[in-house]
Coordinates of C-alpha atoms and ligand atoms in Angstrom, one line a residue:
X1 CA -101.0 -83.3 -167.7
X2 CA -99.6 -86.3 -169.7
X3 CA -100.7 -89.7 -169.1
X4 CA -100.2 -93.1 -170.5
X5 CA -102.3 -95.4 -170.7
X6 CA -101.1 -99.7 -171.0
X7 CA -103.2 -102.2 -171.8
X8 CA -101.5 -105.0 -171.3
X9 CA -101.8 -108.6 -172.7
X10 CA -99.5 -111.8 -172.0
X11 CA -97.6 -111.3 -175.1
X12 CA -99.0 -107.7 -176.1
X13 CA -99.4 -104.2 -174.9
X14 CA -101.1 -101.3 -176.2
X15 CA -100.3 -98.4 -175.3
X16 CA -101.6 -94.2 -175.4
X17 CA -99.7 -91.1 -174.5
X18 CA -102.8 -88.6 -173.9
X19 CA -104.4 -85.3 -172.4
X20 CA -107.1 -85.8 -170.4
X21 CA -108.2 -82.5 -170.1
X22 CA -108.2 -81.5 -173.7
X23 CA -108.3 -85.1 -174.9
X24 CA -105.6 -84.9 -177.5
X25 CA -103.8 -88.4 -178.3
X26 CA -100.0 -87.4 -178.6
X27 CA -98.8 -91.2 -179.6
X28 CA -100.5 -94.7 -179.3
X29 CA -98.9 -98.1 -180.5
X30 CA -98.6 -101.6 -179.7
X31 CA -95.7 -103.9 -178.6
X32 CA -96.3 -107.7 -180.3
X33 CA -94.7 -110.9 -179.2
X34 CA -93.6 -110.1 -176.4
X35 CA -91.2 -113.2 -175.1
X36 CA -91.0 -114.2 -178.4
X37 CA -89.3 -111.3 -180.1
X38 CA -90.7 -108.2 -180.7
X39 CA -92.6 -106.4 -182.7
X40 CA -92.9 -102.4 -181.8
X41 CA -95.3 -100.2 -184.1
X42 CA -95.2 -96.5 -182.7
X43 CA -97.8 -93.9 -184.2
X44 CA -97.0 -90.2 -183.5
X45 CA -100.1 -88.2 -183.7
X46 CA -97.8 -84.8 -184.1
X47 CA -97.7 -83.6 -187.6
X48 CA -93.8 -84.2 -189.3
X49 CA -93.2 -87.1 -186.9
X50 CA -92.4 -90.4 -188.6
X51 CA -94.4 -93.5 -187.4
X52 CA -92.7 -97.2 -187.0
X53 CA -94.7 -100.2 -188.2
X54 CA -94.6 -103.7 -186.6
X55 CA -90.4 -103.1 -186.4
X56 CA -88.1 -105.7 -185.0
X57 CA -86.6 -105.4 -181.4
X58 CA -86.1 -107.8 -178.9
X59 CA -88.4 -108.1 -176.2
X60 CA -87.6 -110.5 -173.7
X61 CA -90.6 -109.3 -171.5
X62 CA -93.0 -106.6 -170.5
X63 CA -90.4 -104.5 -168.8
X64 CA -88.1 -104.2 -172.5
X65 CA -91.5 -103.6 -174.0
X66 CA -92.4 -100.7 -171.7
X67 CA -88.8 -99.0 -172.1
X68 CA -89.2 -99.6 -175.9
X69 CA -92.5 -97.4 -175.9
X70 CA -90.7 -94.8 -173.3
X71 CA -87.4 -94.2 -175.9
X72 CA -89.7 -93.6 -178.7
X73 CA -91.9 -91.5 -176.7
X74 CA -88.5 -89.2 -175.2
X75 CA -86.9 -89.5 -179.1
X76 CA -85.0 -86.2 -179.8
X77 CA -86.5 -86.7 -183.5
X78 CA -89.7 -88.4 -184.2
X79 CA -90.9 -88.4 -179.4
X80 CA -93.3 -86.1 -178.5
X81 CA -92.2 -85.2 -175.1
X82 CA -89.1 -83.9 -173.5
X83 CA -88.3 -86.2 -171.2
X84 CA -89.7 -88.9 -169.0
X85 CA -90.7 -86.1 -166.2
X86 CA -93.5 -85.4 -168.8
X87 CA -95.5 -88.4 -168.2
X88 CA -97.6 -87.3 -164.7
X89 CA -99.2 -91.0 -163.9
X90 CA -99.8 -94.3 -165.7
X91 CA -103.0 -95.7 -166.3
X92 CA -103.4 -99.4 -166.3
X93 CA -106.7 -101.2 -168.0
X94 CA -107.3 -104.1 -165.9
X95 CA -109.9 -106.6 -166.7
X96 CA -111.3 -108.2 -163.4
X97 CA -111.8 -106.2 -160.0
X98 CA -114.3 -108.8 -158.5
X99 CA -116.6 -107.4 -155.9
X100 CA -113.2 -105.5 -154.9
X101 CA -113.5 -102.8 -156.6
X102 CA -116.1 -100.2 -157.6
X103 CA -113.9 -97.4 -159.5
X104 CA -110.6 -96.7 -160.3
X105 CA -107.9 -96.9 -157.9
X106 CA -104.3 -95.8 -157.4
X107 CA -102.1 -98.8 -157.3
X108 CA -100.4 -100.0 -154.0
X109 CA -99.2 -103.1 -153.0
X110 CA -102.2 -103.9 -151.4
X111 CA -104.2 -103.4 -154.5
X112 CA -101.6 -105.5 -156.4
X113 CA -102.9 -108.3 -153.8
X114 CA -106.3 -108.1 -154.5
X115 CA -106.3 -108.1 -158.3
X116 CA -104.4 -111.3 -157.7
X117 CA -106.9 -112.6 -156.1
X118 CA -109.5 -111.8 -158.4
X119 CA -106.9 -113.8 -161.4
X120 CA -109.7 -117.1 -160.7
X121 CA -112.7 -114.5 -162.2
X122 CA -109.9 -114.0 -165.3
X123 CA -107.2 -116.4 -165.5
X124 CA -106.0 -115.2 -168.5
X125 CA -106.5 -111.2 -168.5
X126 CA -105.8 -110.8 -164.7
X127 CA -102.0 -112.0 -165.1
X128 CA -101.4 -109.8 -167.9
X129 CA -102.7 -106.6 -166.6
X130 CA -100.4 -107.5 -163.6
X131 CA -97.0 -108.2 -165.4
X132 CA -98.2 -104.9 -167.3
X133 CA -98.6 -103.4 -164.2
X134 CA -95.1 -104.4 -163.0
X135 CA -93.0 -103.7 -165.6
X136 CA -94.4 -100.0 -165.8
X137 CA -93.0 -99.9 -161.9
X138 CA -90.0 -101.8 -162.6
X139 CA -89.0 -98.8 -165.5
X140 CA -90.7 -96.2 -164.3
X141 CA -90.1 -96.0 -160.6
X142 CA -91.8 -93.1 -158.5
X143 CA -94.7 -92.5 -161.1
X144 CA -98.3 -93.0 -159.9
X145 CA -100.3 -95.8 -161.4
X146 CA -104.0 -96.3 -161.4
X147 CA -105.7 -99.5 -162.2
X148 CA -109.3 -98.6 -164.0
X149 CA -111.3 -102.1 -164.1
X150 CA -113.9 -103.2 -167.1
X151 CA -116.1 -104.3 -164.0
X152 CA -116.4 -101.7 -161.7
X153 CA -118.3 -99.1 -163.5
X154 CA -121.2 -102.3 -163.2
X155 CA -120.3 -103.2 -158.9
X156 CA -123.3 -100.8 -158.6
X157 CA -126.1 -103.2 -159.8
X158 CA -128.4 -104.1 -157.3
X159 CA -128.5 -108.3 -155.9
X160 CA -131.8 -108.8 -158.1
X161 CA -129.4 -107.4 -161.3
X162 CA -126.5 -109.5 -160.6
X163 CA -127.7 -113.1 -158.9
X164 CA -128.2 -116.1 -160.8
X165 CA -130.7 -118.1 -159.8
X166 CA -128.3 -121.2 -158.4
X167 CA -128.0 -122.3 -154.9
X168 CA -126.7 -119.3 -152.6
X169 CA -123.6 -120.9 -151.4
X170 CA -122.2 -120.7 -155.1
X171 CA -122.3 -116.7 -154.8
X172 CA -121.2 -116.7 -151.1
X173 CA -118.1 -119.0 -151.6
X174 CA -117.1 -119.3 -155.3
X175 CA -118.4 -115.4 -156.4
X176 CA -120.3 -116.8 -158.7
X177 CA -122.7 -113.8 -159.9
X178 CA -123.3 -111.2 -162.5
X179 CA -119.8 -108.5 -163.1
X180 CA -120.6 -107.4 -166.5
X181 CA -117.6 -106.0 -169.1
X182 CA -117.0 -103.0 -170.8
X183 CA -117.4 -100.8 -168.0
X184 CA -114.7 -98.2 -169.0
X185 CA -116.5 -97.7 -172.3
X186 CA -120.0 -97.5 -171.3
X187 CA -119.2 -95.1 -168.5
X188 CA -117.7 -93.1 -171.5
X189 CA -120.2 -92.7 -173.3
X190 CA -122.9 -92.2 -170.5
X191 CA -120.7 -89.3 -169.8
X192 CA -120.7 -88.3 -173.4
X193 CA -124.6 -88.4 -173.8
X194 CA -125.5 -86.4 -170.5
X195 CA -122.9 -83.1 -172.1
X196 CA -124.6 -83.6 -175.4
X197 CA -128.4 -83.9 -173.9
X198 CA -127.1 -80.7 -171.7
X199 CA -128.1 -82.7 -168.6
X200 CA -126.7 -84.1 -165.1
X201 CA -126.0 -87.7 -165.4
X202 CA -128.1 -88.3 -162.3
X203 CA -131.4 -87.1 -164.3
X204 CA -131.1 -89.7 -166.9
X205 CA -132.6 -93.2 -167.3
X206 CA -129.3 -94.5 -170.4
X207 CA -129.4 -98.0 -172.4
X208 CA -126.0 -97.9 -173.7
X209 CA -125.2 -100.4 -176.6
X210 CA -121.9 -101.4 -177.2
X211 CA -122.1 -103.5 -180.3
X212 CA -118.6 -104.4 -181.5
X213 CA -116.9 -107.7 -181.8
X214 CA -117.9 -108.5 -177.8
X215 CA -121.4 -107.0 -177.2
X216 CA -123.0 -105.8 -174.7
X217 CA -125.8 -103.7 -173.2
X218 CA -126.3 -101.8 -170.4
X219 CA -129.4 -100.1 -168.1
X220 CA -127.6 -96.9 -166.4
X221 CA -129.9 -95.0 -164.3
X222 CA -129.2 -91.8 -162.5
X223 CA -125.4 -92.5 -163.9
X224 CA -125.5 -95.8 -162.4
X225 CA -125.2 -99.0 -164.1
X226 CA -128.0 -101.5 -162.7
X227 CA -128.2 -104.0 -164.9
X228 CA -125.8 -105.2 -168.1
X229 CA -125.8 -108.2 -170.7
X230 CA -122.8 -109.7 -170.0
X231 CA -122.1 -111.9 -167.5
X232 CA -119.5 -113.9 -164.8
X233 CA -117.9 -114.3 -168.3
X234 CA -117.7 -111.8 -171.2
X235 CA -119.6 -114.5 -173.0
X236 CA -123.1 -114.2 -171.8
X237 CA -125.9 -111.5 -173.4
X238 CA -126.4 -111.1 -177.0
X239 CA -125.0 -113.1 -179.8
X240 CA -121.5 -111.4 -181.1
X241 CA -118.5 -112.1 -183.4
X242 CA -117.6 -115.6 -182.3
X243 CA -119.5 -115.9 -178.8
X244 CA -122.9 -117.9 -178.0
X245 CA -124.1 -114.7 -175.7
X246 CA -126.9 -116.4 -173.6
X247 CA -128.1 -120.0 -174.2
X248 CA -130.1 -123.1 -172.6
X249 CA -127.3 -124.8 -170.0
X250 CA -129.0 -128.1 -171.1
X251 CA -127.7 -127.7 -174.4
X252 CA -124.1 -128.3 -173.2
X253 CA -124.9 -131.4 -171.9
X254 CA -127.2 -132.5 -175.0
X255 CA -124.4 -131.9 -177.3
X256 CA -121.2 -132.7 -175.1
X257 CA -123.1 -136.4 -174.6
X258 CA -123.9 -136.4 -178.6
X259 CA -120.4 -135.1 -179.9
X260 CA -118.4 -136.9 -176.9
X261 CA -117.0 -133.3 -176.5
X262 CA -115.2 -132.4 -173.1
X263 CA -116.3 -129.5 -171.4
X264 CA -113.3 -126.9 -173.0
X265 CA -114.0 -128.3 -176.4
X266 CA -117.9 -127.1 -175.9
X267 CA -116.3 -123.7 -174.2
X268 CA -114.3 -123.4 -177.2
X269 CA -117.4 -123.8 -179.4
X270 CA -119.2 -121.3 -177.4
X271 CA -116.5 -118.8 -177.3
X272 CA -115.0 -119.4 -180.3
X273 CA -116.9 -121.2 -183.2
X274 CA -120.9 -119.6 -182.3
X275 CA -122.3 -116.4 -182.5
X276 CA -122.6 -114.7 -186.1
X277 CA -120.0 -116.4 -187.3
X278 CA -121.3 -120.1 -186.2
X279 CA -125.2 -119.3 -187.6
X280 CA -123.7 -117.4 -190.7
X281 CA -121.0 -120.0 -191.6
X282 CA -119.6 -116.8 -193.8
X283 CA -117.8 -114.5 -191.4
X284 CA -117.5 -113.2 -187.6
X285 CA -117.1 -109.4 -189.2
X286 CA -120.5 -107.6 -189.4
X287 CA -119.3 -105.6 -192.9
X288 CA -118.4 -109.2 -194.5
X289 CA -122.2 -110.0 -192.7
X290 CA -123.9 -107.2 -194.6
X291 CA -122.3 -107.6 -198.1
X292 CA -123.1 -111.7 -198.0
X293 CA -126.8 -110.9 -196.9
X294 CA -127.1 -108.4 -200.2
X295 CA -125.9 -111.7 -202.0
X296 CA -128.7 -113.7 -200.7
X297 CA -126.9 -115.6 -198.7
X298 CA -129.4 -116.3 -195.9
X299 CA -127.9 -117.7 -193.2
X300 CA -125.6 -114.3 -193.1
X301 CA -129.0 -112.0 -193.2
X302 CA -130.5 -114.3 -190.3
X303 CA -127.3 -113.9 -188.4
X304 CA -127.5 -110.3 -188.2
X305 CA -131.4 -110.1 -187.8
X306 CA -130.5 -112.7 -184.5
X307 CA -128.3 -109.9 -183.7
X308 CA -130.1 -106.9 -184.5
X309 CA -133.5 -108.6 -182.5
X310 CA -130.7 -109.3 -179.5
X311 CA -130.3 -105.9 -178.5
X312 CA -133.8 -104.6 -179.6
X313 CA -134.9 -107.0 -177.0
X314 CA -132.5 -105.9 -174.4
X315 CA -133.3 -102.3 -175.5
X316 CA -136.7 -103.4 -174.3
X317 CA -136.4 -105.0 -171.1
X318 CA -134.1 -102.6 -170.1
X319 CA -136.7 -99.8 -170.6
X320 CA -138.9 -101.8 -168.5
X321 CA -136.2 -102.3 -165.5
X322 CA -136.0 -98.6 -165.5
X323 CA -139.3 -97.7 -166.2
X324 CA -138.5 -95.4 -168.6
X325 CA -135.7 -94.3 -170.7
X326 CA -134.5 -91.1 -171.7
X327 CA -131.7 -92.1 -174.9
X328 CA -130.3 -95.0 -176.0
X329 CA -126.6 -95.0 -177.1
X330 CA -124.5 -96.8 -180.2
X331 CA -121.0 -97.4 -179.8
X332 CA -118.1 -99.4 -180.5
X333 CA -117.4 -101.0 -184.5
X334 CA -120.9 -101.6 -185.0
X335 CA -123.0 -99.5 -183.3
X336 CA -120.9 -96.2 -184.5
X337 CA -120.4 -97.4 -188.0
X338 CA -123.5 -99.5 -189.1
X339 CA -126.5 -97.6 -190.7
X340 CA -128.5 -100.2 -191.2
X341 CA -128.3 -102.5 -188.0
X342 CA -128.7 -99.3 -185.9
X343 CA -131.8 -98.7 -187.9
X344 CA -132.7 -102.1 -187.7
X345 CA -132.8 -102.0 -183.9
X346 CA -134.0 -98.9 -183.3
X347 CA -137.0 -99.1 -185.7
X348 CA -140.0 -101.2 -184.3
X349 CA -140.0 -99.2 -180.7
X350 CA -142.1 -96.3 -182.0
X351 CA -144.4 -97.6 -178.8
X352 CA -142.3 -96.5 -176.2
X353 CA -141.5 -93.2 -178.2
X354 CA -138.6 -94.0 -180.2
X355 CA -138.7 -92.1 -183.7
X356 CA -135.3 -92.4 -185.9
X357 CA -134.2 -89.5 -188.4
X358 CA -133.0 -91.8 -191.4
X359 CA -131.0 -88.8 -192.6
X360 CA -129.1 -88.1 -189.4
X361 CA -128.4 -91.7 -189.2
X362 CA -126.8 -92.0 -192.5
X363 CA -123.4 -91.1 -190.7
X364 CA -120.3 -92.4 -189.1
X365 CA -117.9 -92.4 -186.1
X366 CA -119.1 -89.1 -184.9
X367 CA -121.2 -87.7 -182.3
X368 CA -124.4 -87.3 -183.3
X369 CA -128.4 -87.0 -182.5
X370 CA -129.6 -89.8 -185.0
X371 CA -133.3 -89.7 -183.6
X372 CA -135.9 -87.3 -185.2
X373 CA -136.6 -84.2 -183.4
X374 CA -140.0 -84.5 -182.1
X375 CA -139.0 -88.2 -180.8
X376 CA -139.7 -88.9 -176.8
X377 CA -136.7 -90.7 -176.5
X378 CA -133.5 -89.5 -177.9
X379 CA -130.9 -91.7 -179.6
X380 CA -127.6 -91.1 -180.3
X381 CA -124.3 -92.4 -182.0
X382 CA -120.9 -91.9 -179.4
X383 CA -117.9 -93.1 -180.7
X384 CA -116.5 -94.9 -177.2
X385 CA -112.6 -94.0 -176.0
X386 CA -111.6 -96.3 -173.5
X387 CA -108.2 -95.0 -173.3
X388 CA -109.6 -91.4 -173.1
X389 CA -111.9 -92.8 -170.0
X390 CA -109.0 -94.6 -168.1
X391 CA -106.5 -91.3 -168.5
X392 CA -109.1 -89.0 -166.9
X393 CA -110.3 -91.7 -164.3
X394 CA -106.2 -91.5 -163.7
X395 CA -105.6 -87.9 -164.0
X396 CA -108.7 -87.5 -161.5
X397 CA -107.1 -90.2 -158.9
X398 CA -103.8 -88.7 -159.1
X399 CA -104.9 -84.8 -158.6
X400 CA -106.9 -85.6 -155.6
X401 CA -110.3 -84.8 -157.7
Ligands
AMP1 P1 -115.0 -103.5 -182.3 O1 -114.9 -104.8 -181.6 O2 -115.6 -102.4 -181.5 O3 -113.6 -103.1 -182.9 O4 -115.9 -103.7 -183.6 C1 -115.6 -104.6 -184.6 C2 -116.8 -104.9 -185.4 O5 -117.3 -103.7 -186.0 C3 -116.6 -105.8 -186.6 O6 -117.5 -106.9 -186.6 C4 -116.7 -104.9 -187.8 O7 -117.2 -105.6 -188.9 C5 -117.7 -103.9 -187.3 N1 -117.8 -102.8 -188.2 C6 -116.8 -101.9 -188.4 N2 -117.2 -101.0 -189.4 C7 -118.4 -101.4 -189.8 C8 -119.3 -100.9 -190.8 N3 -119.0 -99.9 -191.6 N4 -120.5 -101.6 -190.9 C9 -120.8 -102.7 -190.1 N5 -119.9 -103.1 -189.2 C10 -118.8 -102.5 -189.0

């Protein structure tokens, strides 16, 4: 079974031709300026194939865009299928599934409606993943699409988890609550670190880090997620790249009064201008981070140890939601390639019987037991695949599983 998976932006769209039973990526590539004019970089992952970087062809919209990835996929030369009959089902990353929806789902017109409605919780991914959406069915009529959301995996937290503390009538009328983000990834890896601890996913008490440019952490219990970081917006929890992560609301109107800043400005300061970047004044990339902190440049190291003490404190209170915790997880740019700041966070919670094995640590991008072997709870480095997660969530919708 072939499937492809789009991600689709507003003048973007990645895509991936993949197996989701063996897991083998056949093509991937991206479509650029899109409605603009095109860009189309195609990366065969079969040996003696020849690859096409950032090329010009026009793209009026998403619909020339998706035909552009089909040719190259069907090419008699440098494809890597047959014909169009060899791709089984789309799946479609979608950003915002509201309260709607709590796994994947096969796409109907119906479902079309609802992610519309959900475009207020994510005015600016929502559209995208839609005209994605309809410009696979516009060239590729008859083929089964799934829509896999970055917030359902978390639609399983309990009310406590996922209210904020404002008056009720804001949840009940404007959905104002708790979604959380990266769903599709830490479902992955939750996945991932039940076949490598040999157990059931519903025997194990997970905190899954994903620590990457957007951060965020999650408590998953009994495969479960029931409680996670992020927030009604992708820019609450820890600090990350660019983004505040959490903060006093009465800062915004301290500094909007002080600055005579409107309320996007401060947005655009919070999503934008803060996090590593904003305290280290150096960089919103955690390798740029490290190298300016081994220059003594201070405000760089402080930036990553606000970081690193972030998630160790999530890590924490996580623990403590679950009572317990079985293995924590690194994944995404940072958590999968970062030695030290995995060691930074992990070190310090010898108490609740976390031991690391510096040597097993001292690797990268691979799956591996990073903890020492005598230590109570087990911690381990899972490089995440999204696209691998939303082709078997669409491979499973689409066989009936
Ligand atoms: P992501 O958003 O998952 O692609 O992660 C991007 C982040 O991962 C960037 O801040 C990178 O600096 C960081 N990253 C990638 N490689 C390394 C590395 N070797 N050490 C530290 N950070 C890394």
């Amino acid at each position: 079974m072939n499937i492809l998976v789009i991600n689709a932006g507003s003048s973007s769209l990645k895509y991936q031709l993949l197996n989701p039973d063996s897991g083998e990526l056949l093509a991937k590539g991206l479509c650029e300026r899109i409605g603009i004019d095109g860009k189309f970089t195609y990366k065969p992952q079969i040996e003696g194939k020849a690859k096409q970087d950032a090329v010009d062809v026009a793209m009026p919209t998403h619909s020339e865009a998706i035909q552009t990835v089909l040719n190259a996929l069907v090419d008699p030369v440098n494809g890597v299928i047959g014909s169009m009959k060899e791709i089984d089902a789309v799946g479609h990353r979608v950003v915002h599934g509201g309260e709607a929806f709590s796994k994947s789902v096969l796409i109907t017109d119906e479902v079309m409606k609802t992610i519309e409605e959900c475009i207020p919780l994510a005015p600016l991914h929502n559209p995208a993943n839609l005209t994605g959406i309809r410009a696979c069915q516009d060239v590729m009529p008859g083929v089964p699409m799934v829509a896999v959301f970055d917030t359902a995996f978390h639609q399983t937290m309990p009310a406590k988890a996922y209210m904020y503390a404002l008056p009720y009538e804001y949840y009940e009328e404007d959905k104002v609550r708790r979604y959380g983000f990266h769903g599709t990834s830490h479902k992955y890896v939750a996945g991932r670190a039940a076949a490598m601890l040999g157990k059931d996913p519903s025997e194990l008490k997970l905190i899954s880090c994903h620590l990457g440019n957007g951060s965020s952490v999650t408590a998953i219990d009994g495969g479960k997620s029931v409680d996670t970081s992020m927030g009604f917006t992708p820019l609450a929890g820890v600090l990350m790249g660019t983004r505040a992560g959490d903060l006093d609301a009465g800062i915004l109107q301290y500094l909007m009064k002080k600055h005579n800043l409107t309320i996007d400005q401060m947005l655009d300061v919070l999503n934008k201008k803060s996090g590593v970047q904003g305290v280290s004044g150096v960089s919103s990339d955690f390798r740029d981070l490290e190298a300016a902190g081994h220059e003594g440049i201070t405000r760089a190291a402080l930036a990553v140890d606000m970081f690193n003490y972030g998630v160790k404190k999530l890590i924490g209170s996580y623990a403590a939601a679950m009572g317990g915790v079985d293995a924590i997880i690194f994944t995404a740019g940072v958590g999968e390639n970062s030695i030290s700041q995995r060691m930074a966070i992990a070190s310090g919670l010898e108490f609740m019987g976390v031991k690391m094995d510096a040597a097993a640590n001292n690797c990268r991008g691979k799956e591996t037991v990073i903890s020492a072997a005598d230590s109570k709870v087990k911690v381990l480095l899972i490089p995440t695949n999204e696209e691998l997660m939303i082709a078997m969530d669409t491979a499973a919708i689409v066989s009936g599983k």
